[in-house]
PDB file of C-alpha atoms in Angstrom:
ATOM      1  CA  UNK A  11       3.066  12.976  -4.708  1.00 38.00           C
ATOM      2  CA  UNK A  12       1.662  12.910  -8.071  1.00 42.00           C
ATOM      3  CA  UNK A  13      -2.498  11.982  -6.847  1.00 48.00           C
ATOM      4  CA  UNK A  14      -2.369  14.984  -3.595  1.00 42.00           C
ATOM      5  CA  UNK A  15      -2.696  12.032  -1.593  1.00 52.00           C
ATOM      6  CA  UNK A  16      -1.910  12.874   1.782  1.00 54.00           C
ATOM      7  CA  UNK A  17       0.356  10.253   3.703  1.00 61.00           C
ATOM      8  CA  UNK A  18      -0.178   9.770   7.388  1.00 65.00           C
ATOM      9  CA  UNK A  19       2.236  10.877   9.807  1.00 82.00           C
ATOM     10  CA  UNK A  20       3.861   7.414  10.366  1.00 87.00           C
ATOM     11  CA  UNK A  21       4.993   7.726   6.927  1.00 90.00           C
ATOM     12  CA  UNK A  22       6.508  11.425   7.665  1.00 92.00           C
ATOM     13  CA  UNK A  23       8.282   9.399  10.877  1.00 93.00           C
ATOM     14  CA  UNK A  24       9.133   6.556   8.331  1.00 94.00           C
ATOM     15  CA  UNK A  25      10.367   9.615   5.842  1.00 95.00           C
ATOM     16  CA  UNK A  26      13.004  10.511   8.678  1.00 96.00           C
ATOM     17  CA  UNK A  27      14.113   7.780  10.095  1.00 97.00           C
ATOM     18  CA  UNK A  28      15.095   6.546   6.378  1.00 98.00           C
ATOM     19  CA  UNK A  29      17.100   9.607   5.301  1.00 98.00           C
ATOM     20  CA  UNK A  30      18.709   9.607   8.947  1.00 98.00           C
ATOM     21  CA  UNK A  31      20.066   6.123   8.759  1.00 98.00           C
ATOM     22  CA  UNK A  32      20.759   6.086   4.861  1.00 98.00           C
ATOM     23  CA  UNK A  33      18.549   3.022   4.309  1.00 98.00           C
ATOM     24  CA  UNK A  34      15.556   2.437   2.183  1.00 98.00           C
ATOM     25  CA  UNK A  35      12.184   1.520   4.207  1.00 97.00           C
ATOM     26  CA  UNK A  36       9.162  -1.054   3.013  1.00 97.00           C
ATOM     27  CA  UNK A  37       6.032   0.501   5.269  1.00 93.00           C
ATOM     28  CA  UNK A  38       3.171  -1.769   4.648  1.00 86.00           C
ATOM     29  CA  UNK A  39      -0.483  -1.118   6.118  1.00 85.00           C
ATOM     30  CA  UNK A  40      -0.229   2.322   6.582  1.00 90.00           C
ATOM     31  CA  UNK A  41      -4.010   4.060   6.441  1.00 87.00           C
ATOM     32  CA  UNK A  42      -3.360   7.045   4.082  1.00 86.00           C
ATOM     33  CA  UNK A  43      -6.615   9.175   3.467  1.00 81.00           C
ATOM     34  CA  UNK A  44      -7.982   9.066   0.470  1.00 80.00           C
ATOM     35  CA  UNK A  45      -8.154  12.492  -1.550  1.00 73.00           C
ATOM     36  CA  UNK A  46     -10.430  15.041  -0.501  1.00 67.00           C
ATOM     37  CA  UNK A  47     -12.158  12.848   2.162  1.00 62.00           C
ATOM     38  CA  UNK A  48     -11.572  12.982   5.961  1.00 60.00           C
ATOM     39  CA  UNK A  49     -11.034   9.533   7.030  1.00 52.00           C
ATOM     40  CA  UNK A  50     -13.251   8.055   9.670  1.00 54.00           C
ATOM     41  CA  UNK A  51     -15.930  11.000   8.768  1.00 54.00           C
ATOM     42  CA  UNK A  52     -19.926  10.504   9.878  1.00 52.00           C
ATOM     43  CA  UNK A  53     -20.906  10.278   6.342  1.00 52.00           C
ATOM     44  CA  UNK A  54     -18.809   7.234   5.999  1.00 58.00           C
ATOM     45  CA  UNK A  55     -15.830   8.379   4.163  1.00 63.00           C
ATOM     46  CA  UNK A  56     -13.207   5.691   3.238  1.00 83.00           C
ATOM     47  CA  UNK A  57      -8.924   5.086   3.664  1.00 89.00           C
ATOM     48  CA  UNK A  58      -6.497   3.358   1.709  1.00 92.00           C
ATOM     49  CA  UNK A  59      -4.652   0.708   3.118  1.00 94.00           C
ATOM     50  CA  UNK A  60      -0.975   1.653   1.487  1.00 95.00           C
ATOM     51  CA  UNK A  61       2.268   0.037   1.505  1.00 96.00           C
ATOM     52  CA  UNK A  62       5.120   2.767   1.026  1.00 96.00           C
ATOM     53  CA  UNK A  63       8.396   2.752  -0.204  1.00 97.00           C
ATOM     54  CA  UNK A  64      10.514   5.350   0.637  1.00 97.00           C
ATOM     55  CA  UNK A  65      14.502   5.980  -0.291  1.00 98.00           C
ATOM     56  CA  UNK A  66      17.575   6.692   1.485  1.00 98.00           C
ATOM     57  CA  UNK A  67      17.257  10.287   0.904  1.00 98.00           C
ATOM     58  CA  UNK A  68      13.467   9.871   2.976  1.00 97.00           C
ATOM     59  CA  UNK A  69      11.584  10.510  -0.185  1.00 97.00           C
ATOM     60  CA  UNK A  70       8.554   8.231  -1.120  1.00 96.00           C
ATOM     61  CA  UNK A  71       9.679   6.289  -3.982  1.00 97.00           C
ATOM     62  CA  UNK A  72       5.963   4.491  -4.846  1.00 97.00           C
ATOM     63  CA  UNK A  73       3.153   3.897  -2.897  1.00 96.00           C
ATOM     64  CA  UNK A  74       0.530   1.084  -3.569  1.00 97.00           C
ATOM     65  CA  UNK A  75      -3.120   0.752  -2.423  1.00 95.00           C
ATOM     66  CA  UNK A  76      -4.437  -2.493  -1.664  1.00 95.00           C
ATOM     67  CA  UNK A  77      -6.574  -3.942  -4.298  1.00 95.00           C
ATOM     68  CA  UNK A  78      -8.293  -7.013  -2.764  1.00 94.00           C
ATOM     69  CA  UNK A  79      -9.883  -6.444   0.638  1.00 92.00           C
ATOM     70  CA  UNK A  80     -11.384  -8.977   2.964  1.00 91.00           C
ATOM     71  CA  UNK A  81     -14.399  -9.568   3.619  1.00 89.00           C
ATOM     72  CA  UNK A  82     -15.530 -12.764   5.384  1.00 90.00           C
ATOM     73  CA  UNK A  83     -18.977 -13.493   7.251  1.00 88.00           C
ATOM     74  CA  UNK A  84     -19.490 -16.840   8.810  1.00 89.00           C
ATOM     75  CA  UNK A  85     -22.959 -16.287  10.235  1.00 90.00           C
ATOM     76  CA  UNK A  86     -23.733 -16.342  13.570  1.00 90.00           C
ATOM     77  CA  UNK A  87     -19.344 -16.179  14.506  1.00 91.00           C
ATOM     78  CA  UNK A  88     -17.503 -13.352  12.522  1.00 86.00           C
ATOM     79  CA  UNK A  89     -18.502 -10.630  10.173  1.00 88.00           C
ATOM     80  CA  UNK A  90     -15.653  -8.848   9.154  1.00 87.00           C
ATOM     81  CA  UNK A  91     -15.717  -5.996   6.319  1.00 88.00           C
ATOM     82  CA  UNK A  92     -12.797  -4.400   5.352  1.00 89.00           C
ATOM     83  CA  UNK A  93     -14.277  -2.393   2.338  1.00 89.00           C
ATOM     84  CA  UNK A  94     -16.947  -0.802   4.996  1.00 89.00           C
ATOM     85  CA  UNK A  95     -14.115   1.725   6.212  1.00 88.00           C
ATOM     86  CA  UNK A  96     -11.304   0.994   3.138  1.00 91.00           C
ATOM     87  CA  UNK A  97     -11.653   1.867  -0.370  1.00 92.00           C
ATOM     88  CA  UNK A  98      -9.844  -0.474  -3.034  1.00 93.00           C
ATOM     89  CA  UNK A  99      -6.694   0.617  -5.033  1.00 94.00           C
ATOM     90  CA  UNK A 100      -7.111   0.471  -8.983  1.00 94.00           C
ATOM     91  CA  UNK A 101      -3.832  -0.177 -10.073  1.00 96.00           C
ATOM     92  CA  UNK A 102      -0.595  -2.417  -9.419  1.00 97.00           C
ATOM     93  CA  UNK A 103       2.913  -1.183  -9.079  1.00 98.00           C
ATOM     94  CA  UNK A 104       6.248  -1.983  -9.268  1.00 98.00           C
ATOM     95  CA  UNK A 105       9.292   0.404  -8.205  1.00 97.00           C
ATOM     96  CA  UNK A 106      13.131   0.648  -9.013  1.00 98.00           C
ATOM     97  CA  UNK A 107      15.173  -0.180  -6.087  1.00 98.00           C
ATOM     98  CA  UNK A 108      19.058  -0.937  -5.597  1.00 97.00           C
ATOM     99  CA  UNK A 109      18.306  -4.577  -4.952  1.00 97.00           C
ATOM    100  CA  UNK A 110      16.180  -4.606  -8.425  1.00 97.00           C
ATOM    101  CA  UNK A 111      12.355  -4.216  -9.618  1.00 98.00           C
ATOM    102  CA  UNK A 112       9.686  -4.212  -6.346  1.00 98.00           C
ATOM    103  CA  UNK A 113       6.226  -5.433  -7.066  1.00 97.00           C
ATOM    104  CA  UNK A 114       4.020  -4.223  -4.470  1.00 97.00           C
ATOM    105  CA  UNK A 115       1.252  -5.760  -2.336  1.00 96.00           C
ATOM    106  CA  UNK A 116      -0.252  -5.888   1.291  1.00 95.00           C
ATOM    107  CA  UNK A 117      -1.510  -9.158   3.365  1.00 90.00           C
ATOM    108  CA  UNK A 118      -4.708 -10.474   1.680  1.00 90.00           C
ATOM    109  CA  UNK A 119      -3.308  -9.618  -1.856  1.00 92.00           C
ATOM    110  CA  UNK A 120      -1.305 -13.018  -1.698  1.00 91.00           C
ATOM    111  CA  UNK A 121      -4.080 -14.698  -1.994  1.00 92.00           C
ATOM    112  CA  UNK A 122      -4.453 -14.018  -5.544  1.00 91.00           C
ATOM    113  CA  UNK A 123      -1.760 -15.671  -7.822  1.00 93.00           C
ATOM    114  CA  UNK A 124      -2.375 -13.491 -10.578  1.00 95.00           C
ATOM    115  CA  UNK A 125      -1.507 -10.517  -9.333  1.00 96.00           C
ATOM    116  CA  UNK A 126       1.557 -11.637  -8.587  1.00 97.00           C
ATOM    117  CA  UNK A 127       2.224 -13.113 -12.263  1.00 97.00           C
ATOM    118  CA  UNK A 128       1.390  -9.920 -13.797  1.00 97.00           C
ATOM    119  CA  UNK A 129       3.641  -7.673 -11.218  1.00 97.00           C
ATOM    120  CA  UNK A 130       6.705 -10.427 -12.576  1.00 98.00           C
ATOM    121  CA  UNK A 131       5.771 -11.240 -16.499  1.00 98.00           C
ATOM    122  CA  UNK A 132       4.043  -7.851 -17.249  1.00 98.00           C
ATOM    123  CA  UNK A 133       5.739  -4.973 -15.082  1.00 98.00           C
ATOM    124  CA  UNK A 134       9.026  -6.986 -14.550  1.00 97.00           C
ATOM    125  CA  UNK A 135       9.392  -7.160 -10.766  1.00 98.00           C
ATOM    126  CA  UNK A 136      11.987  -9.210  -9.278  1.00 98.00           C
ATOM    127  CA  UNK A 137      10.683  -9.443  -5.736  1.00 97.00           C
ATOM    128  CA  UNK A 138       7.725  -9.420  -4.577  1.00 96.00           C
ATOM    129  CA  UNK A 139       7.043  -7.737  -1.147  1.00 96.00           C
TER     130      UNK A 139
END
């Protein structure tokens, strides 16, 4: 992996079970540490919520952090803060597939439209997962 991230050991399950059935895999909301922290550390170090996509050979084709995390207080009922234990991604991605162009995203990303217009008009993805 080009960044030394270092990908959970679902995705090395993920990794197998794709090469042993010949079929590509979509792994979405897999915590991946981010690099040179140790996730869930004291001092408050951070994951990356990461959707994978890995081949028919079992090798990771792209891998996408999530950008927008949710946080929601309604006082008094809920407080919930993703970015307390999840750091953001910077960057969109699409990746070449043999059913076309995948734009990348995870859960709360669909709540924001442009996103998705610049994965299609800018980076040319033809579906959106």
């Amino acid at each position: 992996d080009d960044d030394g991230e270092s990908f959970a050991s679902i995705v090395e399950e993920l990794r197998f079970i794709a090469s042993e059935s010949k079929l590509w895999i979509s792994g979405g909301g897999v915590h991946t540490a981010v690099p040179g922290t140790e996730p869930g550390a004291a001092d408050g170090r951070k994951i990356y919520n990461t959707h994978v996509i890995i081949d028919d050979r079992g090798e990771i084709r792209a891998h996408y952090h999530k950008v927008h995390l949710f946080d929601a207080a309604i006082p008094g009922k809920v407080n919930l803060r993703e970015s307390r234990t999840t750091s953001p991604g910077s960057r969109l991605v699409v990746c070449d597939s043999p059913i076309g162009r995948l734009g990348l995203s995870i859960c709360y990303d669909v709540r924001f439209g442009e996103m998705y217009v610049d994965l299609v008009q800018k980076m040319g993805a033809e579906v959106l997962l």
